[in-house]
Coordinates of N, CA, C and O in Angstrom, one line a residue:
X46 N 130.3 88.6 50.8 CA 129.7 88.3 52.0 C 129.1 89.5 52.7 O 128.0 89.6 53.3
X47 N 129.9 90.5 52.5 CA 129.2 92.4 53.0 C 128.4 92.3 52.7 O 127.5 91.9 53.4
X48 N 128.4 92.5 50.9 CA 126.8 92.5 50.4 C 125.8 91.4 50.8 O 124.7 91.8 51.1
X49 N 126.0 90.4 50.9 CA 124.4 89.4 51.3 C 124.2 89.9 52.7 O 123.0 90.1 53.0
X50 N 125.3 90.0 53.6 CA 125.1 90.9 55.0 C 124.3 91.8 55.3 O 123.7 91.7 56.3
X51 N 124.0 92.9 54.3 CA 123.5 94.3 54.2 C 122.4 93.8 53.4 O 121.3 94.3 53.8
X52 N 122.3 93.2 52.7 CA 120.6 92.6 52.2 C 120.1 91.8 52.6 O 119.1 91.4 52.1
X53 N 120.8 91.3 53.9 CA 119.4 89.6 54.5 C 119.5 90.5 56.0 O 118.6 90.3 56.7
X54 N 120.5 91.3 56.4 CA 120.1 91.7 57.7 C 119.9 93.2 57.7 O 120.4 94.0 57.0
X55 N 119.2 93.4 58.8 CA 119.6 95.2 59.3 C 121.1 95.4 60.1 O 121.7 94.5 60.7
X56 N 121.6 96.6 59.9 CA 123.0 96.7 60.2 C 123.1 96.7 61.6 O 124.3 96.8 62.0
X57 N 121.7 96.5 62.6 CA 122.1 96.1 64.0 C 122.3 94.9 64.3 O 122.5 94.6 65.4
X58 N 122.2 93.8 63.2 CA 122.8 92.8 63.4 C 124.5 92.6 63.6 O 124.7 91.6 64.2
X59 N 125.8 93.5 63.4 CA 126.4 93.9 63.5 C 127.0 94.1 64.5 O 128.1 93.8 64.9
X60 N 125.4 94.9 65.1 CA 125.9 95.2 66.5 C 125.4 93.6 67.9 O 125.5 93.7 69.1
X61 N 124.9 92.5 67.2 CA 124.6 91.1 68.0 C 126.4 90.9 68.5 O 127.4 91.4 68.1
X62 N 126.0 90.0 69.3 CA 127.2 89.6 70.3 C 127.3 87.9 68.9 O 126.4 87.0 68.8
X63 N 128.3 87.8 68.3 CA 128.4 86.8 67.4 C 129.2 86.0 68.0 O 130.2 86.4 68.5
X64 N 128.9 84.8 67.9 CA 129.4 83.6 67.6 C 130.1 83.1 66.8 O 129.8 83.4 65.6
X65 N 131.2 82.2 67.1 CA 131.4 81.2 65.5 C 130.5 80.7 65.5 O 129.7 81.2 64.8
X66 N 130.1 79.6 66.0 CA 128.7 79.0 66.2 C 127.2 80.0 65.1 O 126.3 80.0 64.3
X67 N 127.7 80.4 65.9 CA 126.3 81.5 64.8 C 126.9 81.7 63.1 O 126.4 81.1 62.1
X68 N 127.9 82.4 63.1 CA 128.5 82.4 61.8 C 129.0 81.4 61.2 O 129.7 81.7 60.2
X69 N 129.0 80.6 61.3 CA 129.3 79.0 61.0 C 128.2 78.5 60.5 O 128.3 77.8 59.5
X70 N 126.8 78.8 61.1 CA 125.7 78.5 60.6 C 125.3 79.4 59.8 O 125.1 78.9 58.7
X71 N 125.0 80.6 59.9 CA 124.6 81.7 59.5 C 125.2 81.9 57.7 O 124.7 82.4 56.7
X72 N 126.1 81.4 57.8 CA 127.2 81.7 56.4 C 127.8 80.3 55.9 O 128.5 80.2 54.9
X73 N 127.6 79.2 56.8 CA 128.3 78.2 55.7 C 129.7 77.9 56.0 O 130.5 77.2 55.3
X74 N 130.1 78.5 57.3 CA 132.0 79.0 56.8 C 132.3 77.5 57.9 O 131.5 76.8 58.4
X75 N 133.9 77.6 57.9 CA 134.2 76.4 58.8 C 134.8 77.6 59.6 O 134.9 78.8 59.3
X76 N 135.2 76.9 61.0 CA 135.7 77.2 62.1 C 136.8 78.3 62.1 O 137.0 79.2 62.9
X77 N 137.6 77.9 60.8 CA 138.7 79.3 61.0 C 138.4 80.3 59.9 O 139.4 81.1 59.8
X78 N 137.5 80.6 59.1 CA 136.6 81.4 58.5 C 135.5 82.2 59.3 O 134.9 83.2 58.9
X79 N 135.4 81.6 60.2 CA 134.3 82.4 60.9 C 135.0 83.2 62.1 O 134.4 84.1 62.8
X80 N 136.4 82.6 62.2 CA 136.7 83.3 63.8 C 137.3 84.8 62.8 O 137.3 86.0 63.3
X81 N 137.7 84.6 61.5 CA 138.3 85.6 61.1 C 137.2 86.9 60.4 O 137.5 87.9 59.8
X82 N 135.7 86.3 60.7 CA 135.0 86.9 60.2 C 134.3 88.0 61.6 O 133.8 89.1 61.5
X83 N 134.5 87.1 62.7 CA 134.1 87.9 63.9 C 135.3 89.0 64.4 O 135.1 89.8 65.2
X84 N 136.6 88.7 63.8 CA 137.8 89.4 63.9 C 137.7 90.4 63.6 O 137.8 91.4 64.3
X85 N 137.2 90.2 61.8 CA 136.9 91.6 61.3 C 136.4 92.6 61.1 O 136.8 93.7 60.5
X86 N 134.8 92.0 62.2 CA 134.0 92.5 62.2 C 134.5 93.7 63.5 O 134.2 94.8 63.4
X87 N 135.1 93.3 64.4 CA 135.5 93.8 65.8 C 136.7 94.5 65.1 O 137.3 94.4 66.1
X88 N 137.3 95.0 64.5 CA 138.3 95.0 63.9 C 137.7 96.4 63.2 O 138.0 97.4 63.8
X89 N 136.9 96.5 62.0 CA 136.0 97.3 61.6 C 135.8 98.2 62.3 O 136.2 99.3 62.1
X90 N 134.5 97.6 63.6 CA 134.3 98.6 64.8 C 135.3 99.4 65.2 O 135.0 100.5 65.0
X91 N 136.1 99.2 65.5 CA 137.2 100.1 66.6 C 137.6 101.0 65.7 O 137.4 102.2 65.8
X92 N 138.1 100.5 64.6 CA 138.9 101.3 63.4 C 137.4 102.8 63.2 O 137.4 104.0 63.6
X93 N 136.5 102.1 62.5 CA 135.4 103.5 62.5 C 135.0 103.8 63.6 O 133.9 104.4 63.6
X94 N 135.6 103.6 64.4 CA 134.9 104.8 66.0 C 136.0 105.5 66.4 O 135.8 106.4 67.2
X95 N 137.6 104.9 65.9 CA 138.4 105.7 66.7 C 138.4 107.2 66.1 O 137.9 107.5 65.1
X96 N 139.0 108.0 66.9 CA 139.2 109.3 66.6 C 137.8 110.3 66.9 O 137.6 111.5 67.0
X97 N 137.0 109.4 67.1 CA 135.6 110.2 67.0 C 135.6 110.5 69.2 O 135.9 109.8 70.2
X98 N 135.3 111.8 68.9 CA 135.0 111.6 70.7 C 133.5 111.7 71.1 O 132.7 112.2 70.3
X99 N 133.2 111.4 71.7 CA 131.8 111.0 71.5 C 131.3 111.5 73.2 O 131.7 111.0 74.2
X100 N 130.3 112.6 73.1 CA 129.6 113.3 74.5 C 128.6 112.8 74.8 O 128.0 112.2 73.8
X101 N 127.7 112.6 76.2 CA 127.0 112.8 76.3 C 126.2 113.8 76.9 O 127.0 114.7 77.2
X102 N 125.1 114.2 77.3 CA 124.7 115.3 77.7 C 123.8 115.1 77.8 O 123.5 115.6 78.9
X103 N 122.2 114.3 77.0 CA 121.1 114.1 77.3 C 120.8 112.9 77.0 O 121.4 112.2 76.1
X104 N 119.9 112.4 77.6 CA 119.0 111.1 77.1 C 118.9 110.4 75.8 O 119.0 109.3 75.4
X105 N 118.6 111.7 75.3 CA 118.2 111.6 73.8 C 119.6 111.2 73.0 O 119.7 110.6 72.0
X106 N 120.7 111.7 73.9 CA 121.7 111.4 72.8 C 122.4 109.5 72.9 O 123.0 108.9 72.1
X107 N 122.1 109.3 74.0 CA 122.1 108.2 74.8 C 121.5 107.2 73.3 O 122.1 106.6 72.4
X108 N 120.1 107.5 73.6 CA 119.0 106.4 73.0 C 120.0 106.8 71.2 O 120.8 105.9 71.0
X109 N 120.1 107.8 70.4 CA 120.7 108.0 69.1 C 122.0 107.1 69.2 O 122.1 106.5 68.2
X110 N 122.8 106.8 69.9 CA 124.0 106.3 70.5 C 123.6 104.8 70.4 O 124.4 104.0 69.8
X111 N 123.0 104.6 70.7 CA 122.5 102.9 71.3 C 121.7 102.2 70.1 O 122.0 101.1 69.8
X112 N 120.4 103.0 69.3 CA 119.3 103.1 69.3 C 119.3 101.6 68.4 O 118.4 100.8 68.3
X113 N 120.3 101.6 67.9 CA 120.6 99.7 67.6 C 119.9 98.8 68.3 O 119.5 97.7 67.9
X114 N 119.9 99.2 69.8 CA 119.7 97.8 70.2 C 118.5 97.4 70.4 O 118.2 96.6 71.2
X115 N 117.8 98.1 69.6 CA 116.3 97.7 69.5 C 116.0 96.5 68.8 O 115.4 95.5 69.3
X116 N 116.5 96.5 67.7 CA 116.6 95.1 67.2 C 117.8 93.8 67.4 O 118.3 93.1 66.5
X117 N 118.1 94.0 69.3 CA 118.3 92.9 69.4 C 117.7 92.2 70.1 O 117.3 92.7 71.1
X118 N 117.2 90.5 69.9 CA 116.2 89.5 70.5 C 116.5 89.1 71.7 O 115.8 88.2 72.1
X119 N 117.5 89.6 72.7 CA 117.9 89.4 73.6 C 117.7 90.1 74.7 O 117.1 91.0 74.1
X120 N 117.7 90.6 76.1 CA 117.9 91.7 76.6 C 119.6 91.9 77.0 O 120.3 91.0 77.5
X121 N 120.1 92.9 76.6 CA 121.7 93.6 76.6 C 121.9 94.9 77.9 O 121.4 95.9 78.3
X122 N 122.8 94.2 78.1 CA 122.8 96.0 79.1 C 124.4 96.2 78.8 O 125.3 95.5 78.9
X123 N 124.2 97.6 78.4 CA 125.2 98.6 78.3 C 125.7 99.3 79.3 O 124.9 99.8 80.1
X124 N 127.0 99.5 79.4 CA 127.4 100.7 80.1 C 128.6 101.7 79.7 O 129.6 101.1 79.2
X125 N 128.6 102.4 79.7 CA 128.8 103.8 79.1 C 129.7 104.4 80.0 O 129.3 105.2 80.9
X126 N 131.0 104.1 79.9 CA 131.8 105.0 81.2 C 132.4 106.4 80.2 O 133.0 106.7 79.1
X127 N 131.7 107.0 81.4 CA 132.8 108.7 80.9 C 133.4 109.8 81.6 O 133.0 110.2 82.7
X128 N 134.4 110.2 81.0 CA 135.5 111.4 82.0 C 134.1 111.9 82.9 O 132.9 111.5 83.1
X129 N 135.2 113.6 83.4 CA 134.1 114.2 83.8 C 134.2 114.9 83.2 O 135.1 115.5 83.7
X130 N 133.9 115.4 82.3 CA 133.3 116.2 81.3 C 132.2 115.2 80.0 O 131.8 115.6 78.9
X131 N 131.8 113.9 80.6 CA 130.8 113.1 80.2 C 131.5 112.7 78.6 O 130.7 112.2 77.8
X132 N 132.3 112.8 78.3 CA 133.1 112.2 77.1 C 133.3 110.7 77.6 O 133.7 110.3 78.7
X133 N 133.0 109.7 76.1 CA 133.1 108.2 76.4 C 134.5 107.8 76.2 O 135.4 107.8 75.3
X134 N 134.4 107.5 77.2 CA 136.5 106.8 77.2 C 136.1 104.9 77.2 O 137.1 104.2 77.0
X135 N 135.0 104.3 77.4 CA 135.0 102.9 77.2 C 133.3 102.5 77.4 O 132.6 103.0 78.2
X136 N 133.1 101.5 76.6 CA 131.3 100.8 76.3 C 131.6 99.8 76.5 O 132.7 99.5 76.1
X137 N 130.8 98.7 77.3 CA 131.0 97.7 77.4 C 129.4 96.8 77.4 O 128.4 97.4 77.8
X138 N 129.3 95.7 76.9 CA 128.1 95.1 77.3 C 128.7 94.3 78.6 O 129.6 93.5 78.6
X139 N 127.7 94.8 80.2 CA 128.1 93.8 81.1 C 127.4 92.9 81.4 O 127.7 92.2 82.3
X140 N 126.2 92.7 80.5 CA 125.2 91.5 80.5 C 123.9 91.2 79.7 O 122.9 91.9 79.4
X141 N 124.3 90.0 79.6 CA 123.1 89.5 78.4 C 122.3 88.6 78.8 O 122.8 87.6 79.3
X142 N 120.8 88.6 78.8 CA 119.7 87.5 79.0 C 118.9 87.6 78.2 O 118.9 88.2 77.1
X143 N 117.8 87.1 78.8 CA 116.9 86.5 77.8 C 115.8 87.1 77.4 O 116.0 88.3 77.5
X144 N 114.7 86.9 76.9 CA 114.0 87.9 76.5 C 113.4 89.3 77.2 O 113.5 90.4 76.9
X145 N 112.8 88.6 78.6 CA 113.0 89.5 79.4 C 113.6 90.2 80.4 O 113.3 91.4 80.7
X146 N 114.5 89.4 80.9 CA 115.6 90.0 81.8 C 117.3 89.5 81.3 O 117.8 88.8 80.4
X147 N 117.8 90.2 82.2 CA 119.5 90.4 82.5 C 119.9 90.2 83.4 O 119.6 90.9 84.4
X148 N 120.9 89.0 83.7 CA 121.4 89.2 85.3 C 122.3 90.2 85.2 O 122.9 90.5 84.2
X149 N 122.2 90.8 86.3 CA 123.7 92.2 86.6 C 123.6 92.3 88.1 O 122.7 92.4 88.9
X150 N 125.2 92.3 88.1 CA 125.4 92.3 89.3 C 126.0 94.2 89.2 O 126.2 94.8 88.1
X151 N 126.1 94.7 90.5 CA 126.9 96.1 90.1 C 128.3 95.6 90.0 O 128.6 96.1 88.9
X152 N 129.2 95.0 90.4 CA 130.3 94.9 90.0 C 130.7 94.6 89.0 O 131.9 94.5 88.8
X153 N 129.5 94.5 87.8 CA 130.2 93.7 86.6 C 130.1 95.2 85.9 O 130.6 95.3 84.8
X154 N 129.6 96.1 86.4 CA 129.4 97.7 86.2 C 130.9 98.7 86.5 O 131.7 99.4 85.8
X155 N 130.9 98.2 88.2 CA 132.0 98.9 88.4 C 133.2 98.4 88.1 O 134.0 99.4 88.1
X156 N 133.8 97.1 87.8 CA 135.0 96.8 87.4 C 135.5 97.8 86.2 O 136.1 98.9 86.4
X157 N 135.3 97.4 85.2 CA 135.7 98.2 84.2 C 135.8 99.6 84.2 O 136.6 100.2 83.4
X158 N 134.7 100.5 85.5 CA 134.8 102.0 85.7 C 135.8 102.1 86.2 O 136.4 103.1 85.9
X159 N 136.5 101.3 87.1 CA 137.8 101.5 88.0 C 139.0 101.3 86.7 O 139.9 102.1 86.9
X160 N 139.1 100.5 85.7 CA 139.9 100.2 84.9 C 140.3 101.2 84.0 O 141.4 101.4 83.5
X161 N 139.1 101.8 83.9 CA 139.6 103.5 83.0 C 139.1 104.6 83.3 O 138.7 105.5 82.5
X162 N 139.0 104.4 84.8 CA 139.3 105.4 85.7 C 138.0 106.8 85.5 O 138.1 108.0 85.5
X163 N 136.9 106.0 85.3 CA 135.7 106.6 84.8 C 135.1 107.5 85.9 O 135.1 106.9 87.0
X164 N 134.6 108.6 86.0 CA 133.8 109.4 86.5 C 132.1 109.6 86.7 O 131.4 110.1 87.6
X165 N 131.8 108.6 85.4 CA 130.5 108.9 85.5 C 130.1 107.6 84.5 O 130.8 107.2 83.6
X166 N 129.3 107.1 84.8 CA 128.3 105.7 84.6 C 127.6 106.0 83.8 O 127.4 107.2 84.0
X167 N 126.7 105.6 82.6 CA 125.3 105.7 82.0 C 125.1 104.1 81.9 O 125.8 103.5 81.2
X168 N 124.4 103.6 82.5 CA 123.8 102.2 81.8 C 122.5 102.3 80.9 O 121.7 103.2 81.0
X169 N 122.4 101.3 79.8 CA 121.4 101.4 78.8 C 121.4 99.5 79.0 O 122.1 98.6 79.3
X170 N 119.8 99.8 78.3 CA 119.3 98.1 77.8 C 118.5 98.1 77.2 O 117.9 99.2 77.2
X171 N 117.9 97.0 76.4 CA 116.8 97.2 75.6 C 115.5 96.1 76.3 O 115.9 95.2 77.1
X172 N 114.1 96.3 75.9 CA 113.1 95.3 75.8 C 113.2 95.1 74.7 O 113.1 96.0 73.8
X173 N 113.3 93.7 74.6 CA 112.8 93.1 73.5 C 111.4 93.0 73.5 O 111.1 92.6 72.4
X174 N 110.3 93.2 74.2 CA 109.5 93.2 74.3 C 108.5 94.7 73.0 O 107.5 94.8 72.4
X175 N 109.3 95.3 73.2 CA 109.5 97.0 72.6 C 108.7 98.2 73.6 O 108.5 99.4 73.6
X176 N 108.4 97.4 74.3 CA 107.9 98.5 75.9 C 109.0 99.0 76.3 O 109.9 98.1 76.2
X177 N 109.4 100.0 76.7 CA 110.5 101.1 76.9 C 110.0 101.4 78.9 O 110.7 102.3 79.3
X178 N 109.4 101.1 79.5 CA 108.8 101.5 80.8 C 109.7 100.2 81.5 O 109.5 99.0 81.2
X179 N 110.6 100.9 82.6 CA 110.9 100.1 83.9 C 110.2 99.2 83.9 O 109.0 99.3 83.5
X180 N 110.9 97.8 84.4 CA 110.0 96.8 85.2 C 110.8 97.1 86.8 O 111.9 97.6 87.0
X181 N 109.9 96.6 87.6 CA 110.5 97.0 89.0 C 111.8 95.9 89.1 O 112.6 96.0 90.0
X182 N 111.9 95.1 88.2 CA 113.6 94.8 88.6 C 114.7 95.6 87.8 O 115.9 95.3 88.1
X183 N 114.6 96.5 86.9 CA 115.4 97.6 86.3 C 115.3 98.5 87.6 O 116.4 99.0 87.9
X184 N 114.1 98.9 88.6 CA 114.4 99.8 89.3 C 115.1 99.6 90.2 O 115.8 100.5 90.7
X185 N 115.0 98.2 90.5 CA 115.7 97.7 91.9 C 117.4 97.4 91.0 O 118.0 96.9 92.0
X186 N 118.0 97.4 90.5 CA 119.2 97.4 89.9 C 119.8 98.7 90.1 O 120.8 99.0 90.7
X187 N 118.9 99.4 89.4 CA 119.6 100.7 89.0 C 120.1 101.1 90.7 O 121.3 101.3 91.0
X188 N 119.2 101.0 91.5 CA 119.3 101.4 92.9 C 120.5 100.6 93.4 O 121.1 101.2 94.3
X189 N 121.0 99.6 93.1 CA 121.9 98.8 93.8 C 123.0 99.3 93.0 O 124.0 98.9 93.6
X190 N 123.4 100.1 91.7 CA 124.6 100.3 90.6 C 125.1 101.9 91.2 O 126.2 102.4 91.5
X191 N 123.3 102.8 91.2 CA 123.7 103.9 91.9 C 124.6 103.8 93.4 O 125.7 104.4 93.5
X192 N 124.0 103.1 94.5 CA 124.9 102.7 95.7 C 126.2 102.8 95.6 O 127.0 103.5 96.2
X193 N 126.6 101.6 94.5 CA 127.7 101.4 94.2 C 128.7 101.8 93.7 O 129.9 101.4 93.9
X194 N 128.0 102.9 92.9 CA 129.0 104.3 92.4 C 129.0 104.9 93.8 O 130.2 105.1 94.2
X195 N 128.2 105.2 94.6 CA 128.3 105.9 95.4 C 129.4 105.8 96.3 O 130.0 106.8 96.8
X196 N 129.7 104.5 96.6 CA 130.8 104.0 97.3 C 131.9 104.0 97.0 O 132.8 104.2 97.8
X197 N 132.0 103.6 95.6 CA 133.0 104.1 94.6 C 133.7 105.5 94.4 O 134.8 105.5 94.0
X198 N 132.7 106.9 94.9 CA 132.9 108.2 94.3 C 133.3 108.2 93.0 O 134.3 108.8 92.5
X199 N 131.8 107.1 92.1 CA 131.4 107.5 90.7 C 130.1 108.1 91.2 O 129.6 108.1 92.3
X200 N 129.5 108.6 89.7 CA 128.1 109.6 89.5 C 127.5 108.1 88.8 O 128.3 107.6 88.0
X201 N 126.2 107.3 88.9 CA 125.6 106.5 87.8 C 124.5 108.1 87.1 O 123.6 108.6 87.7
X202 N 124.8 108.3 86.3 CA 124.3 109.7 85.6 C 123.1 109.2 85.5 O 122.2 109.7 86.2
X203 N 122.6 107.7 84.4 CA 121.5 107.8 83.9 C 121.4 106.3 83.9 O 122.4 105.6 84.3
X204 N 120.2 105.8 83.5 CA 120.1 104.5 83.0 C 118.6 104.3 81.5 O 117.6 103.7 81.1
X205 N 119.0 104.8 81.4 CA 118.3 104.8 80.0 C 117.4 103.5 78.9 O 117.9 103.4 77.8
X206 N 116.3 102.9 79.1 CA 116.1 102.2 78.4 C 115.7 101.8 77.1 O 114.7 102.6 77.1
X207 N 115.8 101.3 76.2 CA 115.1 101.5 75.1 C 114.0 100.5 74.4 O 114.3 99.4 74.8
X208 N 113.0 100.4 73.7 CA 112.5 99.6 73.0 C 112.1 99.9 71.8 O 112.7 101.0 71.3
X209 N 111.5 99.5 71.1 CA 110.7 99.8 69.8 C 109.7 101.4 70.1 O 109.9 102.5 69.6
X210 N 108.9 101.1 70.7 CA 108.2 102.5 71.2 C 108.9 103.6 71.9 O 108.3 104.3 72.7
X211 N 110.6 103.9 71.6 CA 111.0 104.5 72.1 C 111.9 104.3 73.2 O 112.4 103.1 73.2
X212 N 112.3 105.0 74.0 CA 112.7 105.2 75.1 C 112.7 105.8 76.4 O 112.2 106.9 76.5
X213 N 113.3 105.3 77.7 CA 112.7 105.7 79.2 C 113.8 106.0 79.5 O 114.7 105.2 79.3
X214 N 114.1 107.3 80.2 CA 115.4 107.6 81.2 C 114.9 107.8 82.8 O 114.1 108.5 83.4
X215 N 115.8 106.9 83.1 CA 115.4 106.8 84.5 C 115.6 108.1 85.2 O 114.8 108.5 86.1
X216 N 116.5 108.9 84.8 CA 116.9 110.2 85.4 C 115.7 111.2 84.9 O 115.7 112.3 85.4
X217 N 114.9 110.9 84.1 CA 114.5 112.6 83.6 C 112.8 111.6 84.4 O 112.0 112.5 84.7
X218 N 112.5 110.5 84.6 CA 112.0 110.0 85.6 C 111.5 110.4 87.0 O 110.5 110.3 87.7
X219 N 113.0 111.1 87.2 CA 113.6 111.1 88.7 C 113.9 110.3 89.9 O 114.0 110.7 91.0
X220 N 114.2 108.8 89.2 CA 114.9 108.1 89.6 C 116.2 108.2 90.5 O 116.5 107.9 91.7
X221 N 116.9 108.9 89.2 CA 118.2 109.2 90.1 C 118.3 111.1 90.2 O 119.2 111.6 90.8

């Protein structure tokens, strides 16, 4: 099943938010074949990322970090909590829509920063569109997540977008 995996998809399928439902169709399996297949897949992840500590520092390393999520058909937003010394202590997707937008609220941001006690914020998302440029509701977000760190006494460091044509940081922007 690896192998037909690695030859009918790119390995950012991997990185899609799966379903049984999806794997159920996708592969043929029944219900408790597929829960054990998204098990393992999550299972895999953690195992090859632990021990790795993982910095950030610029944009660029941001979009190398992410750069998967270009090929997902959905729009995803990421967040990226890190010490202060910008080391990733937890990733979370806090929302998924549709081709062109995301609902997000900031709290679905700041919960989890309070949970592991995070210092500094990066959010990321992709266009599926492959345009990498702000739409004015990415700007009006960002503005309402920054606030919210602010109130918090977190940093939102960056918010970083990606598409096929690349990628946009809101900070090197001058956004934030």
């Amino acid at each position: 099943m690896a192998h037909r995996i690695m030859e009918q998809y790119h390995p950012a399928f991997l990185e899609q938010e799966l379903t049984v439902e999806k794997v159920k169709t996708l592969y043929n399996l029944g219900t408790v074949h597929a829960c054990q297949f998204i098990a393992t897949m999550e299972l895999g992840r953690r195992l090859f990322q632990k021990g790795k500590e993982v910095y950030f520092r610029t944009p660029g390393q941001v979009h190398e970090y992410l750069k998967g999520m270009v090929y997902l058909t959905k729009e995803h937003v990421r967040a990226l909590y890190l010490d202060i010394k910008n080391r990733l202590i937890r990733e979370e997707v806090v929302s998924v829509g549709g081709l062109s937008s995301s609902p997000l609220h900031p709290r679905e941001v700041i919960r989890p920063a309070l949970l592991c006690n995070a210092a500094g914020i990066i959010l990321a998302h992709n266009h599926p569109s492959g345009d990498p440029e702000p739409s004015p509701g990415d700007l009006e977000i960002t503005a309402r997540v920054k606030e919210a760190c602010r109130l918090m006494d977190m940093e939102l460091l960056d918010h970083v977008i990606i598409g096929e044509k690349g990628f946009v940081s809101l900070k090197e922007r001058g956004v934030l």
